[in-house]
Amino acid sequence: MLEKTGIPTSDDLKAIKPDKERLKKGPVALIECFRKIPCDPCFYSCPFDAIDEFKDINDIPNLDYETCTGCGNCIASCPGLAIFVVDYNKNTLSLPYEFLPVPEKGDLVWGLNRAGKKVKKAEVVRVKDPAKNDKTAVVTIKLPKEYLMEVRNIEVGELNG
Ligand code: SF4
Ligand code: SF4
């Protein structure tokens, strides 16, 4: 399915999801990068060395969940928009966002699933859009737990008139 639609299968996702114990400890990155492509900025973006150094630039990133602090520094570094941070304690999801307008804290947005379908309304709780991110904002939204592994994009505008 991934090859045809770009949407990962549940097996693909199981392979990158930390176990329950790690999820309980706090925020952690999820790297949904499943194709061997010549790309490695995620490795260089991590200040905690939680992503293993690539032996080959085509390698798929390997994240050490215990070392990852969930700081989110890697999110905007990924040209494939494949990195997210989930926090199961605060029920938040941080994601990369490259469209305009960039939402603001307090806005209501639609949470979209990997197929682009609207699945849940969500409140924006934080937006980071520094110049160094080169127009990739990092938007954090609040969601019920059951949507943290489902929502992977947002639609901005419709719910704020
Ligand atoms: S969230 Fe922070 S600590 Fe975790 S992999 Fe990304 S940059 Fe590294
Ligand atoms: S930067 Fe993104 S697309 Fe590139 S290897 Fe890392 S996760 Fe994959």
PDB file of C-alpha atoms and ligand atoms in Angstrom:
ATOM      1  CA  MET A   1       0.000   0.000   0.000  1.00  0.00           C
ATOM      2  CA  LEU A   2       2.830   2.390   0.852  1.00  0.00           C
ATOM      3  CA  GLU A   3       4.272   2.118  -2.679  1.00  0.00           C
ATOM      4  CA  LYS A   4       0.917   2.763  -4.368  1.00  0.00           C
ATOM      5  CA  THR A   5      -0.663   5.359  -2.100  1.00  0.00           C
ATOM      6  CA  GLY A   6       2.127   6.735   0.061  1.00  0.00           C
ATOM      7  CA  ILE A   7       0.081   5.670   3.104  1.00  0.00           C
ATOM      8  CA  PRO A   8       1.893   3.354   5.538  1.00  0.00           C
ATOM      9  CA  THR A   9       0.279   0.091   6.578  1.00  0.00           C
ATOM     10  CA  SER A  10      -0.491  -0.768  10.189  1.00  0.00           C
ATOM     11  CA  ASP A  11       2.602  -3.027  10.162  1.00  0.00           C
ATOM     12  CA  ASP A  12       4.752  -0.109   8.968  1.00  0.00           C
ATOM     13  CA  LEU A  13       3.378   2.009  11.795  1.00  0.00           C
ATOM     14  CA  LYS A  14       3.801  -0.696  14.448  1.00  0.00           C
ATOM     15  CA  ALA A  15       7.494  -0.764  13.601  1.00  0.00           C
ATOM     16  CA  ILE A  16       7.989   2.908  14.471  1.00  0.00           C
ATOM     17  CA  LYS A  17       5.678   3.239  17.482  1.00  0.00           C
ATOM     18  CA  PRO A  18       7.363   3.234  20.904  1.00  0.00           C
ATOM     19  CA  ASP A  19       5.961   0.829  23.490  1.00  0.00           C
ATOM     20  CA  LYS A  20       3.374   1.889  26.078  1.00  0.00           C
ATOM     21  CA  GLU A  21       5.965   2.364  28.817  1.00  0.00           C
ATOM     22  CA  ARG A  22       7.925   4.856  26.713  1.00  0.00           C
ATOM     23  CA  LEU A  23       4.771   6.676  25.654  1.00  0.00           C
ATOM     24  CA  LYS A  24       3.854   7.105  29.335  1.00  0.00           C
ATOM     25  CA  LYS A  25       7.184   8.823  30.051  1.00  0.00           C
ATOM     26  CA  GLY A  26       6.427  11.878  27.915  1.00  0.00           C
ATOM     27  CA  PRO A  27       6.857  13.310  24.443  1.00  0.00           C
ATOM     28  CA  VAL A  28       8.655  11.263  21.825  1.00  0.00           C
ATOM     29  CA  ALA A  29       9.276  11.524  18.099  1.00  0.00           C
ATOM     30  CA  LEU A  30       7.674   9.244  15.546  1.00  0.00           C
ATOM     31  CA  ILE A  31       9.631   9.026  12.322  1.00  0.00           C
ATOM     32  CA  GLU A  32       7.309   7.846   9.562  1.00  0.00           C
ATOM     33  CA  CYS A  33      10.032   7.456   6.959  1.00  0.00           C
ATOM     34  CA  PHE A  34       9.795   4.052   5.326  1.00  0.00           C
ATOM     35  CA  ARG A  35      11.507   4.438   1.958  1.00  0.00           C
ATOM     36  CA  LYS A  36      15.197   4.231   1.262  1.00  0.00           C
ATOM     37  CA  ILE A  37      15.954   7.662  -0.156  1.00  0.00           C
ATOM     38  CA  PRO A  38      19.118   9.764  -0.180  1.00  0.00           C
ATOM     39  CA  CYS A  39      18.248  12.021   2.746  1.00  0.00           C
ATOM     40  CA  ASP A  40      19.616  12.541   6.252  1.00  0.00           C
ATOM     41  CA  PRO A  41      18.958  16.027   7.736  1.00  0.00           C
ATOM     42  CA  CYS A  42      16.997  14.473  10.595  1.00  0.00           C
ATOM     43  CA  PHE A  43      20.225  12.964  11.904  1.00  0.00           C
ATOM     44  CA  TYR A  44      21.988  16.337  11.946  1.00  0.00           C
ATOM     45  CA  SER A  45      19.027  18.121  13.540  1.00  0.00           C
ATOM     46  CA  CYS A  46      18.911  16.095  16.745  1.00  0.00           C
ATOM     47  CA  PRO A  47      20.796  17.765  19.599  1.00  0.00           C
ATOM     48  CA  PHE A  48      20.572  14.613  21.727  1.00  0.00           C
ATOM     49  CA  ASP A  49      21.996  12.079  19.243  1.00  0.00           C
ATOM     50  CA  ALA A  50      18.774  10.091  19.461  1.00  0.00           C
ATOM     51  CA  ILE A  51      18.867   9.311  15.734  1.00  0.00           C
ATOM     52  CA  ASP A  52      21.658   6.921  14.759  1.00  0.00           C
ATOM     53  CA  GLU A  53      24.240   8.229  12.344  1.00  0.00           C
ATOM     54  CA  PHE A  54      23.464   6.972   8.842  1.00  0.00           C
ATOM     55  CA  LYS A  55      25.983   4.446   7.524  1.00  0.00           C
ATOM     56  CA  ASP A  56      24.582   5.067   4.052  1.00  0.00           C
ATOM     57  CA  ILE A  57      22.630   8.193   3.100  1.00  0.00           C
ATOM     58  CA  ASN A  58      19.866   5.897   1.795  1.00  0.00           C
ATOM     59  CA  ASP A  59      19.360   4.312   5.205  1.00  0.00           C
ATOM     60  CA  ILE A  60      16.017   4.569   6.969  1.00  0.00           C
ATOM     61  CA  PRO A  61      16.421   6.566  10.190  1.00  0.00           C
ATOM     62  CA  ASN A  62      16.704   4.628  13.420  1.00  0.00           C
ATOM     63  CA  LEU A  63      15.498   6.442  16.533  1.00  0.00           C
ATOM     64  CA  ASP A  64      16.428   5.518  20.090  1.00  0.00           C
ATOM     65  CA  TYR A  65      13.174   6.242  21.949  1.00  0.00           C
ATOM     66  CA  GLU A  66      14.883   6.310  25.340  1.00  0.00           C
ATOM     67  CA  THR A  67      17.322   9.015  24.245  1.00  0.00           C
ATOM     68  CA  CYS A  68      14.681  11.066  22.439  1.00  0.00           C
ATOM     69  CA  THR A  69      13.381  13.881  24.642  1.00  0.00           C
ATOM     70  CA  GLY A  70      10.534  14.790  22.310  1.00  0.00           C
ATOM     71  CA  CYS A  71      12.039  18.274  21.892  1.00  0.00           C
ATOM     72  CA  GLY A  72      10.682  18.452  18.327  1.00  0.00           C
ATOM     73  CA  ASN A  73      13.840  19.934  16.837  1.00  0.00           C
ATOM     74  CA  CYS A  74      13.834  17.320  14.081  1.00  0.00           C
ATOM     75  CA  ILE A  75      10.279  18.022  12.869  1.00  0.00           C
ATOM     76  CA  ALA A  76      11.025  20.987  10.622  1.00  0.00           C
ATOM     77  CA  SER A  77      14.296  19.477   9.370  1.00  0.00           C
ATOM     78  CA  CYS A  78      12.547  16.740   7.412  1.00  0.00           C
ATOM     79  CA  PRO A  79      11.825  17.613   3.774  1.00  0.00           C
ATOM     80  CA  GLY A  80       9.424  14.682   3.621  1.00  0.00           C
ATOM     81  CA  LEU A  81       7.272  16.066   6.497  1.00  0.00           C
ATOM     82  CA  ALA A  82       7.603  12.618   8.030  1.00  0.00           C
ATOM     83  CA  ILE A  83       8.428  13.445  11.648  1.00  0.00           C
ATOM     84  CA  PHE A  84       5.892  14.014  14.414  1.00  0.00           C
ATOM     85  CA  VAL A  85       6.040  14.243  18.197  1.00  0.00           C
ATOM     86  CA  VAL A  86       3.312  12.721  20.345  1.00  0.00           C
ATOM     87  CA  ASP A  87       2.787  13.336  24.037  1.00  0.00           C
ATOM     88  CA  TYR A  88       0.387  10.828  25.555  1.00  0.00           C
ATOM     89  CA  ASN A  89       0.447  12.632  28.901  1.00  0.00           C
ATOM     90  CA  LYS A  90      -0.682  15.974  27.509  1.00  0.00           C
ATOM     91  CA  ASN A  91      -2.633  14.500  24.564  1.00  0.00           C
ATOM     92  CA  THR A  92      -0.746  16.586  22.035  1.00  0.00           C
ATOM     93  CA  LEU A  93       0.606  16.033  18.567  1.00  0.00           C
ATOM     94  CA  SER A  94       3.240  18.263  16.976  1.00  0.00           C
ATOM     95  CA  LEU A  95       3.442  18.236  13.199  1.00  0.00           C
ATOM     96  CA  PRO A  96       5.117  20.098  10.355  1.00  0.00           C
ATOM     97  CA  TYR A  97       2.945  22.581   8.453  1.00  0.00           C
ATOM     98  CA  GLU A  98       3.952  24.393   5.256  1.00  0.00           C
ATOM     99  CA  PHE A  99       0.714  25.990   4.027  1.00  0.00           C
ATOM    100  CA  LEU A 100      -0.640  29.494   4.589  1.00  0.00           C
ATOM    101  CA  PRO A 101      -2.123  30.825   6.708  1.00  0.00           C
ATOM    102  CA  VAL A 102      -0.161  29.400   9.572  1.00  0.00           C
ATOM    103  CA  PRO A 103      -2.651  28.876  12.416  1.00  0.00           C
ATOM    104  CA  GLU A 104      -2.372  30.690  15.729  1.00  0.00           C
ATOM    105  CA  LYS A 105      -2.554  29.425  19.279  1.00  0.00           C
ATOM    106  CA  GLY A 106      -6.206  28.984  20.236  1.00  0.00           C
ATOM    107  CA  ASP A 107      -7.437  28.366  16.689  1.00  0.00           C
ATOM    108  CA  LEU A 108      -9.636  25.394  15.950  1.00  0.00           C
ATOM    109  CA  VAL A 109      -8.472  23.268  13.027  1.00  0.00           C
ATOM    110  CA  TRP A 110      -9.471  20.021  11.432  1.00  0.00           C
ATOM    111  CA  GLY A 111      -7.204  17.088  12.142  1.00  0.00           C
ATOM    112  CA  LEU A 112      -6.716  15.094   8.934  1.00  0.00           C
ATOM    113  CA  ASN A 113      -5.714  11.457   8.695  1.00  0.00           C
ATOM    114  CA  ARG A 114      -2.939  10.138   6.440  1.00  0.00           C
ATOM    115  CA  ALA A 115      -5.378  10.026   3.518  1.00  0.00           C
ATOM    116  CA  GLY A 116      -6.280  13.693   4.019  1.00  0.00           C
ATOM    117  CA  LYS A 117      -9.730  12.953   5.433  1.00  0.00           C
ATOM    118  CA  LYS A 118     -11.107  15.156   8.229  1.00  0.00           C
ATOM    119  CA  VAL A 119     -11.324  13.016  11.360  1.00  0.00           C
ATOM    120  CA  LYS A 120     -11.347  15.275  14.439  1.00  0.00           C
ATOM    121  CA  LYS A 121     -11.512  18.948  15.356  1.00  0.00           C
ATOM    122  CA  ALA A 122      -8.525  20.069  17.384  1.00  0.00           C
ATOM    123  CA  GLU A 123      -7.291  23.145  19.229  1.00  0.00           C
ATOM    124  CA  VAL A 124      -3.920  24.629  18.374  1.00  0.00           C
ATOM    125  CA  VAL A 125      -1.915  24.915  21.598  1.00  0.00           C
ATOM    126  CA  ARG A 126       1.490  26.025  20.250  1.00  0.00           C
ATOM    127  CA  VAL A 127       2.990  27.287  17.017  1.00  0.00           C
ATOM    128  CA  LYS A 128       6.704  27.571  16.328  1.00  0.00           C
ATOM    129  CA  ASP A 129       7.591  29.301  13.086  1.00  0.00           C
ATOM    130  CA  PRO A 130      11.086  30.739  13.431  1.00  0.00           C
ATOM    131  CA  ALA A 131      12.960  31.986  10.354  1.00  0.00           C
ATOM    132  CA  LYS A 132      15.487  29.164  10.758  1.00  0.00           C
ATOM    133  CA  ASN A 133      12.726  26.656   9.977  1.00  0.00           C
ATOM    134  CA  ASP A 134      12.528  28.118   6.442  1.00  0.00           C
ATOM    135  CA  LYS A 135       8.711  28.281   6.285  1.00  0.00           C
ATOM    136  CA  THR A 136       8.059  24.941   7.934  1.00  0.00           C
ATOM    137  CA  ALA A 137       6.003  25.764  11.005  1.00  0.00           C
ATOM    138  CA  VAL A 138       5.703  23.263  13.827  1.00  0.00           C
ATOM    139  CA  VAL A 139       2.107  23.212  15.026  1.00  0.00           C
ATOM    140  CA  THR A 140       1.038  21.462  18.222  1.00  0.00           C
ATOM    141  CA  ILE A 141      -2.597  20.449  18.585  1.00  0.00           C
ATOM    142  CA  LYS A 142      -4.560  18.843  21.398  1.00  0.00           C
ATOM    143  CA  LEU A 143      -6.386  15.626  20.552  1.00  0.00           C
ATOM    144  CA  PRO A 144      -8.047  12.730  22.338  1.00  0.00           C
ATOM    145  CA  LYS A 145      -5.494   9.915  22.751  1.00  0.00           C
ATOM    146  CA  GLU A 146      -7.147   7.649  20.207  1.00  0.00           C
ATOM    147  CA  TYR A 147      -6.381  10.192  17.467  1.00  0.00           C
ATOM    148  CA  LEU A 148      -2.705  10.752  18.273  1.00  0.00           C
ATOM    149  CA  MET A 149      -1.636   7.956  15.934  1.00  0.00           C
ATOM    150  CA  GLU A 150      -4.244   8.834  13.297  1.00  0.00           C
ATOM    151  CA  VAL A 151      -4.097  12.575  12.684  1.00  0.00           C
ATOM    152  CA  ARG A 152      -1.109  13.585  10.583  1.00  0.00           C
ATOM    153  CA  ASN A 153      -2.055  16.925   9.046  1.00  0.00           C
ATOM    154  CA  ILE A 154      -4.380  19.843   9.692  1.00  0.00           C
ATOM    155  CA  GLU A 155      -6.770  21.979   7.697  1.00  0.00           C
ATOM    156  CA  VAL A 156      -6.793  25.598   8.786  1.00  0.00           C
ATOM    157  CA  GLY A 157      -9.440  28.253   8.286  1.00  0.00           C
ATOM    158  CA  GLU A 158     -12.868  26.699   8.019  1.00  0.00           C
ATOM    159  CA  LEU A 159     -13.530  26.468  11.771  1.00  0.00           C
ATOM    160  CA  ASN A 160     -12.522  30.031  12.612  1.00  0.00           C
ATOM    161  CA  GLY A 161     -14.847  31.826  10.223  1.00  0.00           C
TER     162      GLY A 161
HETATM  163  S1  SF4 B   1      12.347  14.992  19.107  1.00  0.00           S
HETATM  164 FE1  SF4 B   1      14.288  15.981  19.719  1.00  0.00          FE
HETATM  165  S2  SF4 B   1      15.401  14.369  20.796  1.00  0.00           S
HETATM  166 FE2  SF4 B   1      13.775  13.351  19.654  1.00  0.00          FE
HETATM  167  S3  SF4 B   1      14.722  12.741  17.711  1.00  0.00           S
HETATM  168 FE3  SF4 B   1      13.760  14.746  17.380  1.00  0.00          FE
HETATM  169  S4  SF4 B   1      15.396  16.225  17.758  1.00  0.00           S
HETATM  170 FE4  SF4 B   1      16.054  14.286  18.655  1.00  0.00          FE
HETATM  171  S1  SF4 B   2      14.907  13.868   7.015  1.00  0.00           S
HETATM  172 FE1  SF4 B   2      12.846  12.972   6.852  1.00  0.00          FE
HETATM  173  S2  SF4 B   2      12.754  12.046   4.793  1.00  0.00           S
HETATM  174 FE2  SF4 B   2      14.934  12.437   5.272  1.00  0.00          FE
HETATM  175  S3  SF4 B   2      15.663  10.498   6.152  1.00  0.00           S
HETATM  176 FE3  SF4 B   2      15.035  11.811   7.875  1.00  0.00          FE
HETATM  177  S4  SF4 B   2      12.890  11.249   8.272  1.00  0.00           S
HETATM  178 FE4  SF4 B   2      13.414  10.452   6.229  1.00  0.00          FE
END
